[in-house]
Amino acid sequence: MHGSSTQARLVADAAPARAMALAAAFPLAACRGVQSALDPAADEAARLATLSIVLFVGGAAIFVAVTALVLYAIFAPPARRRWLADRRAILIGGIAVPIVVLTALLVYGFIVLRVAHAPASEGALRIEVVGEQYWWRVRYPAEGEAEAFATANEIRVPAGRPVELVAMSADVIHAVWIPNFAGKVDMIPGRANRLVFTVERPGVYRGVCAEYCGDQHARMAFDVVALEPGAFAAWRQAQTAPAREPATEFLEGGRILFIRNGCGNCHAVRGTEAGGQIGPDLTHVGSRRTIGAGQFPNNVGTLAGWIADTQHLKGGARMPSYGSLTGADLRAIAGYLESLK
Ligand SMILES: [Cu+2]
């Protein structure tokens, strides 16, 4: 009995300390992650993170110094703080120091940003990303042996090679932001803005739309996968291929239903008669990690749910709900799409 109550007291005593340790770790934990500007995975984001830290530390130092001076001016004995009213103190502290400090930070900022805006080097991989209400069209132009292809809501890049991301818009202003890789860049109709970065660390990251673009702006995200060069080449090769032939009668039924319900008017499935260009290319939709522009994990269940009630899951998306499809038909269409690896 005695032992357990001591133990209880020890646990109770440790609780505040543990809570404090947790509270201290929390902001640090928030810096890590798939969508964090403070956890850089590419050169450009690393430069921006360093710039942010230098500006923050500089600002904090100035804040502390000014606060100390204010407290001194209020609480020091009048005889000792008289020098504060001296003309020289004002000239140095009020004019000379701010000019030197701000000029130094400004020049440093210019140097960092000039490197960041340097044109892409020769061998950069060009990827065109088009913002649409409320999803991302992604195009890989032909390059050497590799043929051009389109995909959606997912960008894959090789690690160690410069990437030139060309940002465009099909309707209103969007902005593309992959915090772990680089800063934001606006997607403006009729313009092509560029973003250049080299990914240093393979992994899975997340990008978002960073400019309000309508009802579902908040549900306009995408997956970013950085691969080793070999794995990237294999992925690119697989994406240029036409869609897989259905392997079973059930999946063949799904393909027929896909065409019969008019899905092909908006979606392309290369290698079939579906050639629509209004919505995302679905040729290899089964190989993507998520659907609905980064909203739902990609599996037969979420695919069926998406098709049956698009407007409930993402009200305002430019795709109608297909609530009148029977369960069997939904399963077949979703199964077919899931098989398109
Ligand atoms: Cu947007």
GROMACS .gro file of C-alpha atoms and ligand atoms in nm:
model
  342
    1MET     CA    1   0.000   0.000   0.000
    2HIS     CA    2   0.269   0.237   0.119
    3GLY     CA    3   0.481   0.166  -0.185
    4SER     CA    4   0.206   0.232  -0.432
    5SER     CA    5   0.107   0.564  -0.276
    6THR     CA    6   0.469   0.685  -0.294
    7GLN     CA    7   0.469   0.577  -0.652
    8ALA     CA    8   0.147   0.767  -0.714
    9ARG     CA    9   0.300   1.077  -0.559
   10LEU     CA   10   0.612   1.039  -0.772
   11VAL     CA   11   0.400   1.011  -1.084
   12ALA     CA   12   0.199   1.316  -0.979
   13ASP     CA   13   0.519   1.510  -0.912
   14ALA     CA   14   0.657   1.415  -1.249
   15ALA     CA   15   0.342   1.518  -1.434
   16PRO     CA   16   0.408   1.894  -1.451
   17ALA     CA   17   0.767   1.834  -1.564
   18ARG     CA   18   0.649   1.596  -1.829
   19ALA     CA   19   0.380   1.840  -1.943
   20MET     CA   20   0.645   2.109  -1.973
   21ALA     CA   21   0.878   1.883  -2.169
   22LEU     CA   22   0.585   1.799  -2.398
   23ALA     CA   23   0.495   2.164  -2.442
   24ALA     CA   24   0.858   2.241  -2.529
   25ALA     CA   25   0.878   1.953  -2.776
   26PHE     CA   26   0.550   2.042  -2.943
   27PRO     CA   27   0.661   2.345  -3.145
   28LEU     CA   28   0.973   2.152  -3.249
   29ALA     CA   29   0.767   1.852  -3.356
   30ALA     CA   30   0.553   2.086  -3.565
   31CYS     CA   31   0.861   2.183  -3.766
   32ARG     CA   32   0.908   1.830  -3.901
   33GLY     CA   33   0.680   1.685  -4.159
   34VAL     CA   34   0.556   1.641  -4.513
   35GLN     CA   35   0.434   1.999  -4.537
   36SER     CA   36   0.676   2.219  -4.346
   37ALA     CA   37   0.889   2.511  -4.462
   38LEU     CA   38   1.109   2.447  -4.156
   39ASP     CA   39   1.200   2.094  -4.269
   40PRO     CA   40   1.367   2.164  -4.605
   41ALA     CA   41   1.421   1.877  -4.850
   42ALA     CA   42   1.549   2.091  -5.140
   43ASP     CA   43   1.816   2.361  -5.183
   44GLU     CA   44   1.566   2.642  -5.241
   45ALA     CA   45   1.365   2.570  -4.926
   46ALA     CA   46   1.690   2.538  -4.728
   47ARG     CA   47   1.796   2.887  -4.839
   48LEU     CA   48   1.458   3.030  -4.745
   49ALA     CA   49   1.463   2.855  -4.405
   50THR     CA   50   1.810   2.998  -4.330
   51LEU     CA   51   1.694   3.344  -4.439
   52SER     CA   52   1.390   3.315  -4.209
   53ILE     CA   53   1.602   3.208  -3.913
   54VAL     CA   54   1.856   3.488  -3.965
   55LEU     CA   55   1.576   3.749  -3.989
   56PHE     CA   56   1.397   3.601  -3.687
   57VAL     CA   57   1.708   3.587  -3.468
   58GLY     CA   58   1.808   3.938  -3.580
   59GLY     CA   59   1.460   4.070  -3.499
   60ALA     CA   60   1.457   3.894  -3.163
   61ALA     CA   61   1.798   4.040  -3.068
   62ILE     CA   62   1.680   4.392  -3.156
   63PHE     CA   63   1.359   4.339  -2.960
   64VAL     CA   64   1.549   4.226  -2.650
   65ALA     CA   65   1.795   4.518  -2.673
   66VAL     CA   66   1.519   4.778  -2.713
   67THR     CA   67   1.316   4.628  -2.428
   68ALA     CA   68   1.622   4.634  -2.202
   69LEU     CA   69   1.684   4.999  -2.289
   70VAL     CA   70   1.322   5.092  -2.218
   71LEU     CA   71   1.333   4.919  -1.878
   72TYR     CA   72   1.664   5.091  -1.802
   73ALA     CA   73   1.521   5.429  -1.902
   74ILE     CA   74   1.226   5.376  -1.667
   75PHE     CA   75   1.389   5.217  -1.364
   76ALA     CA   76   1.753   5.329  -1.350
   77PRO     CA   77   1.831   5.613  -1.103
   78PRO     CA   78   1.787   5.948  -1.284
   79ALA     CA   79   2.152   6.043  -1.238
   80ARG     CA   80   2.272   5.726  -1.412
   81ARG     CA   81   2.035   5.727  -1.707
   82ARG     CA   82   2.103   6.088  -1.803
   83TRP     CA   83   2.331   5.982  -2.094
   84LEU     CA   84   2.021   5.846  -2.268
   85ALA     CA   85   1.900   6.201  -2.336
   86ASP     CA   86   2.236   6.289  -2.486
   87ARG     CA   87   2.233   6.393  -2.853
   88ARG     CA   88   2.505   6.142  -2.938
   89ALA     CA   89   2.311   5.851  -2.787
   90ILE     CA   90   2.013   5.936  -3.004
   91LEU     CA   91   2.221   5.972  -3.319
   92ILE     CA   92   2.395   5.640  -3.264
   93GLY     CA   93   2.110   5.432  -3.120
   94GLY     CA   94   1.826   5.589  -3.317
   95ILE     CA   95   1.983   5.641  -3.659
   96ALA     CA   96   2.326   5.481  -3.709
   97VAL     CA   97   2.251   5.137  -3.561
   98PRO     CA   98   1.917   5.086  -3.745
   99ILE     CA   99   2.075   5.195  -4.076
  100VAL     CA  100   2.366   4.954  -4.040
  101VAL     CA  101   2.155   4.660  -3.917
  102LEU     CA  102   1.873   4.699  -4.171
  103THR     CA  103   2.114   4.754  -4.463
  104ALA     CA  104   2.309   4.442  -4.369
  105LEU     CA  105   1.990   4.231  -4.350
  106LEU     CA  106   1.860   4.378  -4.678
  107VAL     CA  107   2.183   4.304  -4.866
  108TYR     CA  108   2.190   3.952  -4.720
  109GLY     CA  109   1.827   3.900  -4.831
  110PHE     CA  110   1.906   4.021  -5.185
  111ILE     CA  111   2.200   3.784  -5.212
  112VAL     CA  112   1.990   3.485  -5.099
  113LEU     CA  113   1.701   3.571  -5.333
  114ARG     CA  114   1.928   3.632  -5.632
  115VAL     CA  115   2.062   3.279  -5.606
  116ALA     CA  116   1.705   3.153  -5.569
  117HIS     CA  117   1.591   3.323  -5.890
  118ALA     CA  118   1.880   3.210  -6.107
  119PRO     CA  119   1.763   3.049  -6.434
  120ALA     CA  120   1.737   2.671  -6.445
  121SER     CA  121   2.055   2.495  -6.544
  122GLU     CA  122   2.077   2.302  -6.874
  123GLY     CA  123   1.978   1.956  -6.757
  124ALA     CA  124   1.676   2.065  -6.552
  125LEU     CA  125   1.361   1.849  -6.566
  126ARG     CA  126   1.067   2.054  -6.688
  127ILE     CA  127   0.727   1.987  -6.532
  128GLU     CA  128   0.419   2.191  -6.619
  129VAL     CA  129   0.162   2.229  -6.344
  130VAL     CA  130  -0.172   2.390  -6.425
  131GLY     CA  131  -0.402   2.506  -6.145
  132GLU     CA  132  -0.769   2.426  -6.212
  133GLN     CA  133  -1.075   2.469  -5.990
  134TYR     CA  134  -1.000   2.258  -5.774
  135TRP     CA  135  -0.729   2.020  -5.885
  136TRP     CA  136  -0.388   2.009  -6.052
  137ARG     CA  137  -0.314   1.914  -6.412
  138VAL     CA  138   0.045   1.791  -6.436
  139ARG     CA  139   0.232   1.753  -6.765
  140TYR     CA  140   0.573   1.603  -6.832
  141PRO     CA  141   0.689   1.721  -7.178
  142ALA     CA  142   0.879   1.481  -7.404
  143GLU     CA  143   1.251   1.467  -7.333
  144GLY     CA  144   1.504   1.256  -7.521
  145GLU     CA  145   1.372   0.899  -7.525
  146ALA     CA  146   1.093   0.975  -7.278
  147GLU     CA  147   0.754   1.059  -7.430
  148ALA     CA  148   0.522   1.331  -7.303
  149PHE     CA  149   0.236   1.238  -7.072
  150ALA     CA  150  -0.020   1.396  -6.842
  151THR     CA  151  -0.122   1.303  -6.492
  152ALA     CA  152  -0.299   1.486  -6.209
  153ASN     CA  153  -0.281   1.574  -5.842
  154GLU     CA  154   0.059   1.417  -5.804
  155ILE     CA  155   0.409   1.533  -5.889
  156ARG     CA  156   0.701   1.293  -5.890
  157VAL     CA  157   1.054   1.425  -5.913
  158PRO     CA  158   1.399   1.268  -5.918
  159ALA     CA  159   1.628   1.353  -5.626
  160GLY     CA  160   1.954   1.526  -5.711
  161ARG     CA  161   1.845   1.676  -6.045
  162PRO     CA  162   1.726   2.039  -6.085
  163VAL     CA  163   1.354   2.066  -6.150
  164GLU     CA  164   1.200   2.356  -6.338
  165LEU     CA  165   0.836   2.375  -6.237
  166VAL     CA  166   0.633   2.587  -6.478
  167ALA     CA  167   0.320   2.715  -6.302
  168MET     CA  168   0.012   2.810  -6.506
  169SER     CA  169  -0.362   2.851  -6.455
  170ALA     CA  170  -0.664   2.738  -6.656
  171ASP     CA  171  -0.919   2.964  -6.485
  172VAL     CA  172  -0.859   3.191  -6.184
  173ILE     CA  173  -0.545   3.276  -5.987
  174HIS     CA  174  -0.405   2.987  -5.785
  175ALA     CA  175  -0.065   2.952  -5.621
  176VAL     CA  176   0.142   2.640  -5.595
  177TRP     CA  177   0.332   2.579  -5.272
  178ILE     CA  178   0.546   2.280  -5.175
  179PRO     CA  179   0.686   2.409  -4.844
  180ASN     CA  180   0.959   2.143  -4.814
  181PHE     CA  181   1.094   2.233  -5.160
  182ALA     CA  182   1.051   2.604  -5.227
  183GLY     CA  183   0.849   2.919  -5.174
  184LYS     CA  184   0.506   2.990  -5.324
  185VAL     CA  185   0.457   3.090  -5.682
  186ASP     CA  186   0.138   3.241  -5.825
  187MET     CA  187  -0.046   3.069  -6.112
  188ILE     CA  188  -0.186   3.351  -6.323
  189PRO     CA  189  -0.406   3.297  -6.631
  190GLY     CA  190  -0.206   3.376  -6.947
  191ARG     CA  191   0.130   3.365  -6.772
  192ALA     CA  192   0.391   3.102  -6.699
  193ASN     CA  193   0.582   3.147  -6.374
  194ARG     CA  194   0.880   2.935  -6.284
  195LEU     CA  195   1.015   2.766  -5.977
  196VAL     CA  196   1.356   2.598  -5.975
  197PHE     CA  197   1.478   2.362  -5.705
  198THR     CA  198   1.685   2.049  -5.656
  199VAL     CA  199   1.546   1.791  -5.417
  200GLU     CA  200   1.809   1.650  -5.184
  201ARG     CA  201   1.609   1.393  -4.989
  202PRO     CA  202   1.378   1.127  -5.140
  203GLY     CA  203   1.045   1.102  -4.960
  204VAL     CA  204   0.676   1.184  -4.971
  205TYR     CA  205   0.576   1.547  -4.931
  206ARG     CA  206   0.261   1.756  -4.979
  207GLY     CA  207   0.181   2.066  -5.178
  208VAL     CA  208  -0.118   2.298  -5.154
  209CYS     CA  209  -0.295   2.581  -5.331
  210ALA     CA  210  -0.186   2.896  -5.152
  211GLU     CA  211  -0.416   3.155  -5.312
  212TYR     CA  212  -0.791   3.156  -5.249
  213CYS     CA  213  -0.949   3.032  -5.572
  214GLY     CA  214  -1.311   2.945  -5.484
  215ASP     CA  215  -1.535   2.713  -5.276
  216GLN     CA  216  -1.295   2.423  -5.257
  217HIS     CA  217  -0.966   2.611  -5.236
  218ALA     CA  218  -0.898   2.442  -4.902
  219ARG     CA  219  -0.938   2.098  -5.064
  220MET     CA  220  -0.687   2.158  -5.341
  221ALA     CA  221  -0.370   1.977  -5.242
  222PHE     CA  222  -0.142   1.723  -5.406
  223ASP     CA  223   0.114   1.457  -5.327
  224VAL     CA  224   0.478   1.511  -5.405
  225VAL     CA  225   0.701   1.208  -5.427
  226ALA     CA  226   1.078   1.246  -5.461
  227LEU     CA  227   1.239   0.928  -5.595
  228GLU     CA  228   1.589   0.797  -5.656
  229PRO     CA  229   1.675   0.865  -6.025
  230GLY     CA  230   1.633   0.499  -6.127
  231ALA     CA  231   1.291   0.468  -5.965
  232PHE     CA  232   1.187   0.797  -6.124
  233ALA     CA  233   1.285   0.677  -6.472
  234ALA     CA  234   1.084   0.357  -6.419
  235TRP     CA  235   0.779   0.553  -6.299
  236ARG     CA  236   0.801   0.791  -6.595
  237GLN     CA  237   0.826   0.499  -6.837
  238ALA     CA  238   0.517   0.334  -6.683
  239GLN     CA  239   0.318   0.660  -6.697
  240THR     CA  240   0.376   0.705  -7.072
  241ALA     CA  241   0.221   0.364  -7.142
  242PRO     CA  242  -0.148   0.344  -7.234
  243ALA     CA  243  -0.394   0.218  -6.972
  244ARG     CA  244  -0.383  -0.148  -6.870
  245GLU     CA  245  -0.627  -0.381  -7.041
  246PRO     CA  246  -0.890  -0.514  -6.796
  247ALA     CA  247  -0.766  -0.849  -6.664
  248THR     CA  248  -1.109  -0.993  -6.578
  249GLU     CA  249  -1.463  -0.979  -6.708
  250PHE     CA  250  -1.565  -0.780  -6.400
  251LEU     CA  251  -1.306  -0.510  -6.477
  252GLU     CA  252  -1.403  -0.516  -6.847
  253GLY     CA  253  -1.760  -0.446  -6.732
  254GLY     CA  254  -1.626  -0.148  -6.535
  255ARG     CA  255  -1.461  -0.009  -6.844
  256ILE     CA  256  -1.781  -0.041  -7.046
  257LEU     CA  257  -1.978   0.136  -6.772
  258PHE     CA  258  -1.713   0.409  -6.754
  259ILE     CA  259  -1.765   0.484  -7.123
  260ARG     CA  260  -2.144   0.435  -7.120
  261ASN     CA  261  -2.192   0.681  -6.832
  262GLY     CA  262  -2.007   0.955  -7.016
  263CYS     CA  263  -1.707   0.971  -6.783
  264GLY     CA  264  -1.487   0.981  -7.094
  265ASN     CA  265  -1.631   1.318  -7.196
  266CYS     CA  266  -1.431   1.476  -6.915
  267HIS     CA  267  -1.161   1.219  -6.840
  268ALA     CA  268  -0.893   1.068  -7.061
  269VAL     CA  269  -0.794   0.705  -7.026
  270ARG     CA  270  -0.523   0.671  -7.288
  271GLY     CA  271  -0.565   0.360  -7.500
  272THR     CA  272  -0.946   0.372  -7.476
  273GLU     CA  273  -1.199   0.593  -7.651
  274ALA     CA  274  -1.215   0.815  -7.339
  275GLY     CA  275  -1.033   1.133  -7.439
  276GLY     CA  276  -1.195   1.409  -7.231
  277GLN     CA  277  -0.969   1.691  -7.120
  278ILE     CA  278  -1.194   1.870  -6.868
  279GLY     CA  279  -1.102   1.662  -6.563
  280PRO     CA  280  -0.794   1.474  -6.441
  281ASP     CA  281  -0.625   1.218  -6.669
  282LEU     CA  282  -0.721   0.876  -6.528
  283THR     CA  283  -0.491   0.655  -6.740
  284HIS     CA  284  -0.292   0.548  -6.433
  285VAL     CA  285  -0.521   0.675  -6.157
  286GLY     CA  286  -0.474   0.347  -5.966
  287SER     CA  287  -0.104   0.428  -5.919
  288ARG     CA  288  -0.176   0.754  -5.738
  289ARG     CA  289  -0.169   0.782  -5.361
  290THR     CA  290  -0.483   0.993  -5.321
  291ILE     CA  291  -0.792   1.112  -5.509
  292GLY     CA  292  -0.991   1.436  -5.506
  293ALA     CA  293  -0.673   1.651  -5.514
  294GLY     CA  294  -0.502   1.506  -5.209
  295GLN     CA  295  -0.825   1.454  -5.011
  296PHE     CA  296  -0.884   1.080  -4.978
  297PRO     CA  297  -0.660   0.775  -4.974
  298ASN     CA  298  -0.696   0.598  -5.308
  299ASN     CA  299  -0.878   0.264  -5.289
  300VAL     CA  300  -1.189   0.095  -5.429
  301GLY     CA  301  -1.405   0.224  -5.142
  302THR     CA  302  -1.308   0.589  -5.169
  303LEU     CA  303  -1.325   0.574  -5.550
  304ALA     CA  304  -1.682   0.439  -5.537
  305GLY     CA  305  -1.778   0.696  -5.273
  306TRP     CA  306  -1.628   0.977  -5.479
  307ILE     CA  307  -1.818   0.876  -5.794
  308ALA     CA  308  -2.149   0.823  -5.612
  309ASP     CA  309  -2.145   1.152  -5.424
  310THR     CA  310  -1.878   1.391  -5.551
  311GLN     CA  311  -2.085   1.693  -5.456
  312HIS     CA  312  -2.117   1.578  -5.096
  313LEU     CA  313  -1.746   1.504  -5.055
  314LYS     CA  314  -1.631   1.816  -5.239
  315GLY     CA  315  -1.924   2.047  -5.301
  316GLY     CA  316  -1.864   2.275  -5.599
  317ALA     CA  317  -1.610   2.043  -5.769
  318ARG     CA  318  -1.658   2.041  -6.148
  319MET     CA  319  -1.786   1.683  -6.154
  320PRO     CA  320  -2.147   1.574  -6.103
  321SER     CA  321  -2.245   1.309  -5.845
  322TYR     CA  322  -2.345   0.975  -5.996
  323GLY     CA  323  -2.593   0.883  -5.723
  324SER     CA  324  -2.815   0.686  -5.962
  325LEU     CA  325  -2.553   0.417  -6.030
  326THR     CA  326  -2.635   0.082  -5.869
  327GLY     CA  327  -2.397  -0.065  -5.612
  328ALA     CA  328  -2.287  -0.331  -5.858
  329ASP     CA  329  -2.211  -0.075  -6.129
  330LEU     CA  330  -2.023   0.148  -5.883
  331ARG     CA  331  -1.812  -0.144  -5.768
  332ALA     CA  332  -1.727  -0.233  -6.127
  333ILE     CA  333  -1.628   0.123  -6.225
  334ALA     CA  334  -1.428   0.175  -5.905
  335GLY     CA  335  -1.262  -0.165  -5.949
  336TYR     CA  336  -1.168  -0.079  -6.307
  337LEU     CA  337  -1.017   0.256  -6.205
  338GLU     CA  338  -0.831   0.097  -5.916
  339SER     CA  339  -0.678  -0.157  -6.159
  340LEU     CA  340  -0.528   0.124  -6.370
  341LYS     CA  341  -0.189   0.113  -6.201
  342CU      CU  342  -0.652   2.688  -5.616
   0.00000   0.00000   0.00000
